[in-house]
XYZ file of C-alpha atoms in Angstrom:
142
model
C 106.101 52.770 70.299
C 106.615 49.377 71.884
C 107.271 50.900 75.311
C 104.266 53.220 74.989
C 102.111 50.184 74.209
C 103.542 48.423 77.259
C 102.644 51.459 79.398
C 99.077 51.332 78.051
C 98.822 47.599 78.779
C 100.197 48.073 82.296
C 97.793 50.918 83.127
C 94.804 48.898 81.912
C 95.940 45.799 83.821
C 96.579 47.609 87.116
C 93.697 50.087 87.025
C 90.984 48.048 85.330
C 90.103 51.001 83.076
C 87.925 50.076 80.113
C 89.767 52.413 77.744
C 93.207 54.021 77.979
C 95.212 55.867 75.369
C 98.155 58.141 74.712
C 97.828 61.016 72.217
C 100.620 63.312 71.052
C 100.389 66.917 69.904
C 101.424 67.003 66.229
C 101.019 69.038 63.076
C 98.352 67.473 60.865
C 97.451 69.082 57.550
C 99.015 72.392 58.662
C 97.014 72.335 61.923
C 97.855 71.280 65.459
C 96.060 68.131 66.563
C 96.077 65.401 69.173
C 97.052 62.215 67.338
C 96.298 58.912 69.039
C 99.526 56.900 69.235
C 98.439 53.785 71.097
C 95.426 52.701 73.101
C 93.479 49.823 74.592
C 89.731 49.609 74.089
C 87.144 50.265 71.427
C 88.281 52.204 68.335
C 87.677 55.924 68.562
C 88.467 59.195 66.841
C 92.173 59.123 65.791
C 92.782 62.912 65.667
C 91.311 65.759 67.697
C 91.890 69.245 66.237
C 93.518 71.583 68.768
C 91.195 74.520 68.198
C 89.140 76.659 70.542
C 86.020 75.711 68.560
C 86.619 71.985 69.078
C 87.424 72.569 72.762
C 83.763 73.513 73.216
C 82.920 69.870 72.451
C 85.958 67.992 73.681
C 87.322 67.321 77.123
C 90.593 66.091 75.546
C 91.151 69.291 73.587
C 90.212 71.404 76.604
C 92.938 69.647 78.637
C 95.521 70.007 75.866
C 94.852 73.718 75.381
C 94.633 74.590 79.082
C 97.343 72.146 80.266
C 95.024 71.416 83.203
C 93.800 67.940 84.137
C 90.161 66.891 84.115
C 88.709 64.205 86.341
C 85.056 63.518 85.594
C 83.657 60.732 87.735
C 80.072 61.228 86.541
C 79.874 62.219 82.875
C 76.069 62.403 82.791
C 76.047 64.901 85.668
C 78.981 66.830 84.151
C 77.131 67.242 80.846
C 73.898 68.195 82.617
C 75.828 71.055 84.247
C 77.003 72.267 80.822
C 80.407 70.560 80.659
C 81.862 69.926 77.196
C 82.263 66.285 76.309
C 82.875 64.451 73.036
C 81.059 61.101 73.214
C 83.090 58.352 71.588
C 81.352 55.548 73.481
C 78.039 56.054 75.312
C 78.981 53.319 77.821
C 81.661 55.591 79.352
C 80.567 56.930 82.748
C 83.900 58.276 84.126
C 86.955 59.808 82.476
C 90.332 61.212 83.443
C 92.288 63.268 80.965
C 95.735 64.500 81.962
C 98.262 66.621 80.082
C 101.688 65.260 79.203
C 104.137 68.124 79.669
C 107.868 68.711 79.390
C 109.778 69.734 82.522
C 109.363 73.349 81.373
C 105.600 73.012 80.861
C 105.464 72.569 77.078
C 102.437 70.565 75.919
C 103.417 67.201 74.426
C 100.082 65.407 74.487
C 97.526 63.839 76.786
C 96.531 60.561 78.334
C 92.900 59.585 78.437
C 91.392 56.912 80.703
C 87.745 55.881 80.648
C 85.557 53.549 82.685
C 82.062 52.183 82.257
C 81.263 52.908 85.952
C 80.656 56.220 87.703
C 83.094 57.219 90.454
C 85.727 54.855 89.050
C 88.803 57.064 89.385
C 89.952 57.135 93.004
C 93.127 58.772 94.322
C 95.253 55.647 93.778
C 94.190 55.312 90.149
C 94.775 59.017 89.512
C 98.242 58.713 91.111
C 99.034 55.838 88.718
C 97.938 57.974 85.764
C 100.051 60.916 86.936
C 103.065 58.599 87.162
C 102.426 57.525 83.563
C 102.411 61.199 82.486
C 105.855 61.633 84.046
C 107.247 58.540 82.285
C 105.694 58.916 78.815
C 107.740 61.944 77.602
C 110.841 59.749 77.602
C 109.309 57.525 74.913
C 107.307 59.825 72.640
C 108.382 59.752 68.988
C 110.186 62.858 67.718
């Protein structure tokens, strides 16, 4: 966990993101869920149920179930167009959610980065987040 926390701190320091966290897919009460392991920023929901019903509300769950990244640089516009989004903090204007996968494509979890500005996540910041997704599997708890 110490190295995962160091990764979170590094990402926040380099990117300037207002919120960044690592969540792992785990069994919780006989259900699959995304459990927040470590993060920087305001407290938020600790577990997201990995269900199709919850995916209708949650960008994080949608990414975990589809294994496809989401980059939303204007949340207000995204929601106005019908995009699902779970609001943890109304100050968030941009979000990137990326899957953490094994080399064979098995879902391990997600990373979630948020900013209080629209159009925050440029190609360099997204590249940094992708690099984190490649490193994190080496340090996830069993």
